[in-house]
CSV table of C-alpha atoms in Angstrom, one decimal:
chain,number,residue,atom,x,y,z
A,1,MET,CA,44.6,31.7,48.9
A,2,ARG,CA,46.8,29.6,51.1
A,3,PHE,CA,46.2,28.8,54.7
A,4,PHE,CA,48.3,27.0,57.3
A,5,LEU,CA,46.4,24.6,59.5
A,6,GLY,CA,46.9,24.1,63.2
A,7,ALA,CA,45.8,20.6,64.2
A,8,TYR,CA,45.8,17.9,66.8
A,9,THR,CA,48.4,15.1,66.6
A,10,ASP,CA,48.1,11.7,68.3
A,11,ASP,CA,49.0,13.2,71.8
A,12,GLY,CA,45.8,15.3,71.5
A,13,ASP,CA,43.6,12.5,70.2
A,14,GLY,CA,44.1,13.7,66.7
A,15,ALA,CA,45.4,12.3,63.5
A,16,ALA,CA,47.5,15.2,62.1
A,17,ALA,CA,51.3,14.9,61.5
A,18,GLY,CA,52.1,18.6,62.0
A,19,ILE,CA,51.1,22.0,60.6
A,20,GLY,CA,49.1,21.5,57.4
A,21,VAL,CA,48.7,23.5,54.2
A,22,LEU,CA,45.4,24.3,52.6
A,23,ASP,CA,44.8,26.0,49.2
A,24,ALA,CA,41.5,27.7,48.7
A,25,GLY,CA,40.9,28.5,45.0
A,26,ASP,CA,44.0,29.7,43.1
A,27,PRO,CA,47.0,29.9,45.5
A,28,ASP,CA,48.1,33.1,43.9
A,29,GLY,CA,44.6,34.6,43.7
A,30,PRO,CA,42.8,37.0,46.1
A,31,LEU,CA,39.6,34.8,46.4
A,32,ALA,CA,39.0,31.7,48.4
A,33,GLY,CA,35.7,30.5,46.9
A,34,GLY,CA,37.2,27.9,44.5
A,35,GLN,CA,38.1,24.2,45.0
A,36,LEU,CA,39.9,23.3,48.3
A,37,SER,CA,43.0,21.2,48.3
A,38,VAL,CA,45.7,20.2,50.8
A,39,ARG,CA,49.4,19.6,50.1
A,40,ALA,CA,52.3,18.2,52.0
A,41,ASP,CA,52.6,19.5,55.6
A,42,ALA,CA,54.4,22.7,56.1
A,43,VAL,CA,56.3,21.0,58.9
A,44,ARG,CA,55.9,17.7,60.6
A,45,ILE,CA,55.9,18.1,64.3
A,46,GLY,CA,54.2,16.5,67.3
A,47,GLY,CA,52.8,18.1,70.4
A,48,SER,CA,49.4,19.1,68.8
A,49,PRO,CA,50.1,22.6,67.3
A,50,SER,CA,46.5,23.6,67.8
A,51,TRP,CA,46.9,27.4,67.4
A,52,LEU,CA,49.2,29.4,65.0
A,53,ALA,CA,50.2,33.0,64.8
A,54,TRP,CA,52.5,35.1,62.7
A,55,HIS,CA,55.4,37.3,63.8
A,56,PRO,CA,54.4,40.9,62.7
A,57,THR,CA,57.4,41.4,60.4
A,58,LEU,CA,59.4,38.2,60.1
A,59,ASP,CA,58.5,35.1,58.1
A,60,VAL,CA,58.1,33.2,61.4
A,61,ILE,CA,55.1,31.2,62.6
A,62,TYR,CA,54.5,30.4,66.3
A,63,ALA,CA,52.6,27.2,67.4
A,64,ALA,CA,50.9,26.6,70.7
A,65,ARG,CA,51.8,23.0,71.2
A,66,GLU,CA,48.9,22.0,73.3
A,67,GLY,CA,49.9,18.4,73.7
A,68,ASP,CA,53.2,19.0,75.4
A,69,GLY,CA,52.6,22.5,76.9
A,70,THR,CA,55.2,24.4,74.8
A,71,VAL,CA,55.4,27.2,72.3
A,72,GLN,CA,57.7,26.8,69.3
A,73,ALA,CA,58.8,29.1,66.4
A,74,PHE,CA,59.1,28.0,62.8
A,75,ARG,CA,60.9,29.9,60.0
A,76,ARG,CA,59.7,29.8,56.4
A,77,THR,CA,62.0,27.8,54.1
A,78,GLY,CA,59.7,27.8,51.0
A,79,PRO,CA,56.3,29.0,49.8
A,80,ALA,CA,54.6,26.3,51.9
A,81,SER,CA,57.3,24.9,54.1
A,82,PHE,CA,58.8,25.8,57.5
A,83,ALA,CA,61.6,24.5,59.7
A,84,PRO,CA,61.9,24.7,63.5
A,85,LEU,CA,63.5,28.0,64.8
A,86,GLY,CA,65.0,27.0,68.1
A,87,ARG,CA,63.7,24.5,70.6
A,88,PRO,CA,60.2,24.4,72.1
A,89,VAL,CA,59.9,26.7,75.2
A,90,GLU,CA,57.7,25.6,78.1
A,91,ALA,CA,54.5,27.5,78.6
A,92,GLY,CA,52.2,25.4,80.7
A,93,PRO,CA,49.5,22.7,80.6
A,94,LEU,CA,47.3,22.7,77.6
A,95,VAL,CA,48.6,25.9,76.1
A,96,CYS,CA,45.9,26.7,73.6
A,97,HIS,CA,46.7,30.2,72.2
A,98,VAL,CA,49.6,32.5,71.3
A,99,ALA,CA,49.6,36.1,70.3
A,100,VAL,CA,52.6,38.2,69.3
A,101,ASP,CA,53.1,41.8,70.4
A,102,PRO,CA,52.9,44.2,67.4
A,103,SER,CA,56.5,45.3,68.0
A,104,GLY,CA,57.7,41.7,67.6
A,105,ALA,CA,59.7,41.8,70.9
A,106,TRP,CA,57.6,39.3,72.8
A,107,LEU,CA,54.5,37.1,72.7
A,108,VAL,CA,52.0,35.9,75.2
A,109,ALA,CA,50.7,32.3,75.6
A,110,SER,CA,47.4,31.3,77.3
A,111,CYS,CA,47.2,28.0,79.1
A,112,TRP,CA,43.8,26.3,79.5
A,113,GLY,CA,45.2,23.6,81.9
A,114,ASP,CA,46.0,25.9,84.8
A,115,GLY,CA,45.1,29.4,83.7
A,116,ARG,CA,48.5,30.8,83.5
A,117,VAL,CA,49.4,33.6,81.1
A,118,VAL,CA,53.0,33.5,80.0
A,119,ARG,CA,55.1,36.3,78.5
A,120,MET,CA,58.0,35.1,76.2
A,121,ALA,CA,60.8,37.4,75.0
A,122,LEU,CA,61.8,37.0,71.3
A,123,ASP,CA,65.3,37.4,69.9
A,124,ALA,CA,66.2,39.3,66.7
A,125,GLU,CA,65.4,36.2,64.6
A,126,GLY,CA,62.0,35.8,66.3
A,127,ALA,CA,62.8,32.8,68.5
A,128,PRO,CA,61.5,32.7,72.0
A,129,VAL,CA,64.4,33.0,74.4
A,130,SER,CA,62.9,33.4,77.9
A,131,ALA,CA,59.5,33.0,79.6
A,132,ARG,CA,57.9,34.6,82.6
A,133,VAL,CA,54.6,33.4,84.1
A,134,VAL,CA,51.9,35.9,85.0
A,135,GLU,CA,50.0,34.4,87.9
A,136,PRO,CA,46.3,34.7,87.2
A,137,ARG,CA,44.8,33.7,90.5
A,138,GLU,CA,45.7,36.8,92.5
A,139,ASP,CA,42.0,37.9,92.0
A,140,LEU,CA,40.7,35.3,94.4
A,141,ASP,CA,40.2,36.1,98.0
A,142,ALA,CA,42.3,33.7,100.0
A,143,GLU,CA,39.9,33.7,103.0
A,144,ASP,CA,36.7,32.6,101.3
A,145,GLY,CA,37.5,31.8,97.7
A,146,MET,CA,35.2,34.5,96.4
A,147,PHE,CA,35.8,37.4,94.0
A,148,ARG,CA,36.6,40.7,95.6
A,149,GLN,CA,34.7,42.3,92.8
A,150,GLY,CA,31.0,41.6,92.2
A,151,PRO,CA,30.2,38.8,89.7
A,152,PHE,CA,28.4,41.2,87.4
A,153,ASP,CA,31.0,44.0,87.4
A,154,GLY,CA,30.4,46.3,84.5
A,155,LEU,CA,26.8,45.2,83.7
A,156,GLU,CA,24.8,47.5,86.0
A,157,GLY,CA,22.7,50.1,84.2
A,158,VAL,CA,23.2,48.7,80.7
A,159,ASP,CA,20.0,49.0,78.8
A,160,GLY,CA,18.5,45.8,77.3
A,161,LEU,CA,20.6,43.5,79.5
A,162,GLU,CA,18.0,42.6,82.1
A,163,GLY,CA,18.1,38.8,82.6
A,164,PHE,CA,21.0,38.6,80.1
A,165,GLY,CA,24.0,36.4,80.8
A,166,GLY,CA,25.2,33.5,82.7
A,167,VAL,CA,24.4,29.8,83.2
A,168,GLU,CA,22.6,28.8,86.4
A,169,GLY,CA,23.5,25.4,87.8
A,170,PHE,CA,26.0,24.5,85.0
A,171,GLY,CA,27.8,21.4,85.9
A,172,GLY,CA,31.1,19.9,84.8
A,173,VAL,CA,31.6,19.3,81.1
A,174,GLY,CA,34.3,16.7,81.3
A,175,ASP,CA,36.5,17.6,78.4
A,176,ARG,CA,39.1,20.1,77.3
A,177,HIS,CA,36.4,22.4,75.9
A,178,GLY,CA,34.2,22.8,78.9
A,179,ALA,CA,34.3,24.5,82.2
A,180,GLY,CA,35.7,21.7,84.3
A,181,ASP,CA,34.7,21.3,87.9
A,182,ARG,CA,32.5,24.2,89.1
A,183,ARG,CA,31.1,23.1,92.4
A,184,GLY,CA,28.2,25.2,93.8
A,185,ALA,CA,27.3,26.6,90.4
A,186,GLY,CA,23.7,27.0,91.4
A,187,ASP,CA,24.6,29.6,94.0
A,188,ARG,CA,26.2,32.6,92.3
A,189,HIS,CA,27.1,34.3,95.6
A,190,GLY,CA,28.2,31.4,97.6
A,191,ALA,CA,31.8,30.2,98.0
A,192,GLU,CA,32.7,27.8,95.2
A,193,GLU,CA,35.8,26.2,93.7
A,194,ARG,CA,36.9,28.3,90.7
A,195,VAL,CA,39.3,26.8,88.2
A,196,SER,CA,41.3,29.3,86.1
A,197,ARG,CA,41.2,28.5,82.4
A,198,ALA,CA,43.1,31.1,80.3
A,199,HIS,CA,42.0,30.9,76.7
A,200,GLN,CA,43.2,33.8,74.5
A,201,GLY,CA,45.3,36.9,74.4
A,202,ARG,CA,44.7,39.8,72.0
A,203,PHE,CA,46.6,43.0,71.5
A,204,VAL,CA,44.4,46.1,71.0
A,205,GLY,CA,45.7,49.6,70.4
A,206,ALA,CA,49.4,50.4,70.9
A,207,ARG,CA,49.8,49.2,74.5
A,208,THR,CA,46.9,47.0,75.7
A,209,LEU,CA,46.8,43.2,75.9
A,210,VAL,CA,43.4,41.6,76.6
A,211,THR,CA,43.1,38.1,78.0
A,212,THR,CA,40.1,35.9,78.6
A,213,ASP,CA,39.7,33.4,81.5
A,214,MET,CA,36.9,30.9,80.9
A,215,GLY,CA,37.1,29.4,84.4
A,216,LEU,CA,36.9,32.7,86.3
A,217,ASP,CA,34.6,34.4,83.8
A,218,GLN,CA,37.0,37.3,83.5
A,219,VAL,CA,38.3,39.6,80.7
A,220,ARG,CA,41.5,41.2,81.9
A,221,PHE,CA,43.5,44.1,80.5
A,222,TRP,CA,47.3,44.5,80.8
A,223,HIS,CA,50.2,46.7,79.9
A,224,ALA,CA,53.8,45.6,79.5
A,225,ALA,CA,55.9,46.2,82.6
A,226,GLY,CA,59.6,45.4,82.5
A,227,ASP,CA,59.7,41.7,81.4
A,228,GLY,CA,56.2,41.0,82.8
A,229,LEU,CA,52.7,42.4,82.6
A,230,ARG,CA,50.7,44.8,84.8
A,231,GLU,CA,47.0,44.4,85.1
A,232,VAL,CA,45.2,47.8,84.5
A,233,ASP,CA,41.6,46.8,84.4
A,234,ARG,CA,39.2,43.8,84.3
A,235,ILE,CA,35.6,42.9,83.6
A,236,VAL,CA,33.9,40.0,85.5
A,237,LEU,CA,31.2,38.5,83.4
A,238,PRO,CA,28.2,36.5,84.7
A,239,PHE,CA,29.0,33.3,86.5
A,240,GLY,CA,29.4,30.3,84.2
A,241,SER,CA,29.4,32.4,81.0
A,242,GLY,CA,32.9,31.3,80.1
A,243,PRO,CA,34.5,34.1,78.0
A,244,ARG,CA,36.5,32.4,75.3
A,245,HIS,CA,37.7,34.6,72.4
A,246,THR,CA,37.5,38.2,71.4
A,247,VAL,CA,37.5,40.3,68.2
A,248,TRP,CA,38.3,44.0,67.9
A,249,HIS,CA,35.8,46.1,65.9
A,250,PRO,CA,36.9,49.2,64.0
A,251,SER,CA,34.5,51.2,66.1
A,252,GLY,CA,36.8,50.6,69.1
A,253,HIS,CA,34.5,48.1,70.8
A,254,LEU,CA,35.7,44.7,71.9
A,255,TYR,CA,33.3,41.7,71.3
A,256,VAL,CA,33.7,38.8,73.6
A,257,VAL,CA,32.0,35.4,72.9
A,258,THR,CA,31.2,33.2,75.9
A,259,GLU,CA,31.6,29.5,75.3
A,260,LEU,CA,29.2,28.2,77.9
A,261,SER,CA,26.3,30.7,77.9
A,262,HIS,CA,26.4,31.3,74.1
A,263,GLU,CA,26.5,35.1,74.1
A,264,VAL,CA,28.5,38.0,72.8
A,265,PHE,CA,29.2,40.9,75.1
A,266,VAL,CA,30.2,44.3,73.8
A,267,LEU,CA,32.9,46.1,75.8
A,268,SER,CA,33.7,49.8,75.4
A,269,PRO,CA,37.2,51.1,75.9
A,270,PRO,CA,38.2,53.6,78.6
A,271,ARG,CA,37.1,57.2,78.0
A,272,ASP,CA,36.4,60.3,80.1
A,273,GLY,CA,38.3,58.8,83.0
A,274,HIS,CA,36.3,55.6,83.2
A,275,GLY,CA,37.6,52.1,82.5
A,276,TRP,CA,36.4,49.3,80.3
A,277,ARG,CA,32.7,48.6,80.6
A,278,VAL,CA,30.0,46.4,79.2
A,279,VAL,CA,27.7,48.4,77.0
A,280,GLY,CA,25.7,45.8,75.1
A,281,GLY,CA,25.4,42.2,73.9
A,282,THR,CA,23.1,39.5,72.8
A,283,PRO,CA,22.5,35.7,73.0
A,284,LEU,CA,23.7,34.0,69.9
A,285,THR,CA,20.4,32.0,69.5
A,286,ALA,CA,17.6,30.7,71.5
A,287,ALA,CA,18.2,27.2,70.1
A,288,ALA,CA,21.6,26.7,71.8
A,289,VAL,CA,21.5,24.0,74.5
A,290,PRO,CA,23.5,24.5,77.7
A,291,GLY,CA,25.8,21.6,78.3
A,292,ALA,CA,25.5,20.4,74.7
A,293,ASP,CA,26.5,23.5,72.7
A,294,PHE,CA,29.9,25.2,73.1
A,295,ALA,CA,30.6,28.5,71.3
A,296,ALA,CA,34.0,28.6,69.5
A,297,GLU,CA,35.5,31.3,67.3
A,298,ILE,CA,34.2,34.8,66.7
A,299,ALA,CA,35.1,36.7,63.5
A,300,LEU,CA,34.1,39.8,61.6
A,301,SER,CA,32.9,40.2,58.0
A,302,ARG,CA,35.2,42.1,55.6
A,303,ASP,CA,33.2,45.3,56.1
A,304,ALA,CA,32.8,44.7,59.9
A,305,GLY,CA,29.0,44.8,59.5
A,306,PHE,CA,28.5,41.2,60.6
A,307,VAL,CA,29.8,38.9,63.3
A,308,TYR,CA,30.1,35.1,62.9
A,309,VAL,CA,30.3,32.6,65.8
A,310,GLY,CA,30.7,28.8,65.6
A,311,LEU,CA,28.6,26.6,67.8
A,312,ARG,CA,30.1,23.1,68.5
A,313,GLY,CA,27.4,20.5,69.3
A,314,SER,CA,24.7,21.7,67.1
A,315,ASP,CA,27.5,22.4,64.5
A,316,THR,CA,26.1,25.7,63.4
A,317,ILE,CA,27.3,29.2,62.5
A,318,ALA,CA,25.4,32.2,64.1
A,319,THR,CA,25.3,35.4,62.2
A,320,LEU,CA,24.9,38.7,64.1
A,321,ARG,CA,24.4,42.2,62.6
A,322,VAL,CA,26.4,45.1,63.9
A,323,ARG,CA,24.2,48.2,64.4
A,324,GLY,CA,24.7,51.8,65.4
A,325,ALA,CA,28.2,52.9,66.3
A,326,GLY,CA,29.3,49.3,67.0
A,327,ALA,CA,27.8,48.9,70.4
A,328,GLU,CA,24.7,47.0,69.3
A,329,LEU,CA,24.4,43.5,68.0
A,330,SER,CA,21.4,41.6,66.9
A,331,PRO,CA,21.0,37.9,65.7
A,332,VAL,CA,20.3,37.5,62.0
A,333,ALA,CA,20.5,33.7,61.3
A,334,LEU,CA,21.7,30.3,62.4
A,335,VAL,CA,22.9,28.0,59.6
A,336,GLU,CA,24.6,24.6,59.4
A,337,ALA,CA,28.3,24.8,59.5
A,338,GLY,CA,28.7,21.9,57.1
A,339,VAL,CA,31.3,20.2,59.4
A,340,THR,CA,31.3,18.4,62.8
A,341,TRP,CA,32.6,20.4,65.7
A,342,PRO,CA,33.4,23.8,64.0
A,343,ARG,CA,36.4,24.7,66.0
A,344,HIS,CA,37.6,27.7,64.0
A,345,HIS,CA,36.6,29.8,61.0
A,346,VAL,CA,38.0,32.7,59.0
A,347,ILE,CA,36.4,35.0,56.5
A,348,ALA,CA,38.1,35.5,53.1
A,349,ARG,CA,36.1,38.1,51.2
A,350,ASP,CA,32.8,36.4,50.2
A,351,THR,CA,33.8,33.0,51.6
A,352,LEU,CA,33.6,31.5,55.1
A,353,LEU,CA,36.1,28.7,55.7
A,354,VAL,CA,35.3,26.4,58.6
A,355,ALA,CA,37.6,23.8,60.3
A,356,GLY,CA,35.7,20.7,61.4
A,357,GLN,CA,37.9,19.2,64.1
A,358,ARG,CA,35.9,16.0,64.6
A,359,SER,CA,34.9,15.4,60.9
A,360,ASP,CA,38.5,15.9,59.8
A,361,GLU,CA,37.8,18.4,57.1
A,362,VAL,CA,37.6,22.1,56.1
A,363,ALA,CA,34.5,23.4,54.3
A,364,SER,CA,33.9,26.6,52.4
A,365,LEU,CA,30.5,28.4,52.6
A,366,GLY,CA,29.6,31.3,50.4
A,367,LEU,CA,28.6,34.6,52.1
A,368,ASP,CA,25.8,36.9,50.9
A,369,GLU,CA,27.6,40.2,51.6
A,370,ARG,CA,24.2,42.0,51.6
A,371,THR,CA,22.4,39.9,54.2
A,372,GLY,CA,25.5,38.5,55.8
A,373,VAL,CA,24.1,35.0,55.9
A,374,PRO,CA,26.3,32.0,55.0
A,375,GLY,CA,24.9,29.7,52.3
A,376,ARG,CA,25.4,26.0,51.7
A,377,VAL,CA,28.8,24.3,51.5
A,378,ARG,CA,30.5,25.1,48.2
A,379,HIS,CA,33.5,22.8,48.6
A,380,ARG,CA,35.1,20.6,51.3
A,381,VAL,CA,38.4,18.8,51.7
A,382,ALA,CA,39.6,16.1,54.1
A,383,THR,CA,42.4,17.1,56.5
A,384,PRO,CA,43.1,15.6,59.9
A,385,SER,CA,41.9,17.2,63.1
A,386,PRO,CA,42.0,20.9,62.0
A,387,SER,CA,41.8,23.5,64.8
A,388,CYS,CA,43.1,26.7,63.4
A,389,LEU,CA,43.2,28.4,59.9
A,390,LEU,CA,46.0,30.9,59.5
A,391,PRO,CA,46.0,32.9,56.2
A,392,ASP,CA,49.4,33.1,54.5
A,393,ARG,CA,50.5,36.6,54.1
A,394,ALA,CA,53.1,36.0,51.4
């Protein structure tokens, strides 16, 4: 299998020269458990293209260029090569994620630097042609800086969640991956400085966009409205939890991993006239250390029976089992990731591929599809500052 690699260039304290190319096993085969190898970059480009996403129908890849705050499209020119499609379009400081609407008419970019969510229209060739910022700070009360909604909105009355969630007294982390300045973190109900940190957008169903805000501990739900977005619902998770990424389960539940409190929350979609709500969840592991461990990617096994979350710091992979009708999760195992700072991972059948951002490598771990637990590293290959693994769909 072939994968394209998002990575950090020198403007993001990385060593990559653009979007990389990884072959896992036979490039033309369906399995990824064989030898790993890298080839010439798909495209040489600066700006730290740290996240990649496909257009739903065109041979076009989009890169969130975190280093220069732009989004750029690239069209395929060969089996493993791309060329720029138009010029970079400004998104915002530290743009770290991009997701494309299933219709292919627009995309949404998430900016960690200032929390903005940006909608970009796409032309017939897939190039971004315009951008509109969705202001994310309208949920703060201008008079006292506090949320108008309760800090645990959606958690009341959920069985098994007593004492679950949040980080008391969590201070500043001091790098791109942490919470930033959170004054007054020891008092959940007092006024405090909240810094918006948009981190991911995901399309669920035919109409809904879900975004996460690490700084405001929010998961927000949107519908397209004209050339902008209209908020239709939100969940406020416990203070200091730091919702980072989500994954959509076939049962209809949305799983949200929290970077700072090392948990996965289970959200149920609207039904019977009620909105989104938290219906379950679990800590990843009792071994995670606040302020030293930072949860990263969340992904599902091929049969959707297991959930895998990377922990940077301890450099481990947590395995959770999905139970019941998808609303229940329980920890199964915590294993070594085989890399330093496991920023991203993907599952390819019986193989878990992990991008080690700080060890400059990608490693493959075998998966026991019965127990769900990853084994030891099978193969590894050097590649500079990898941050995203995007499977080729050709």
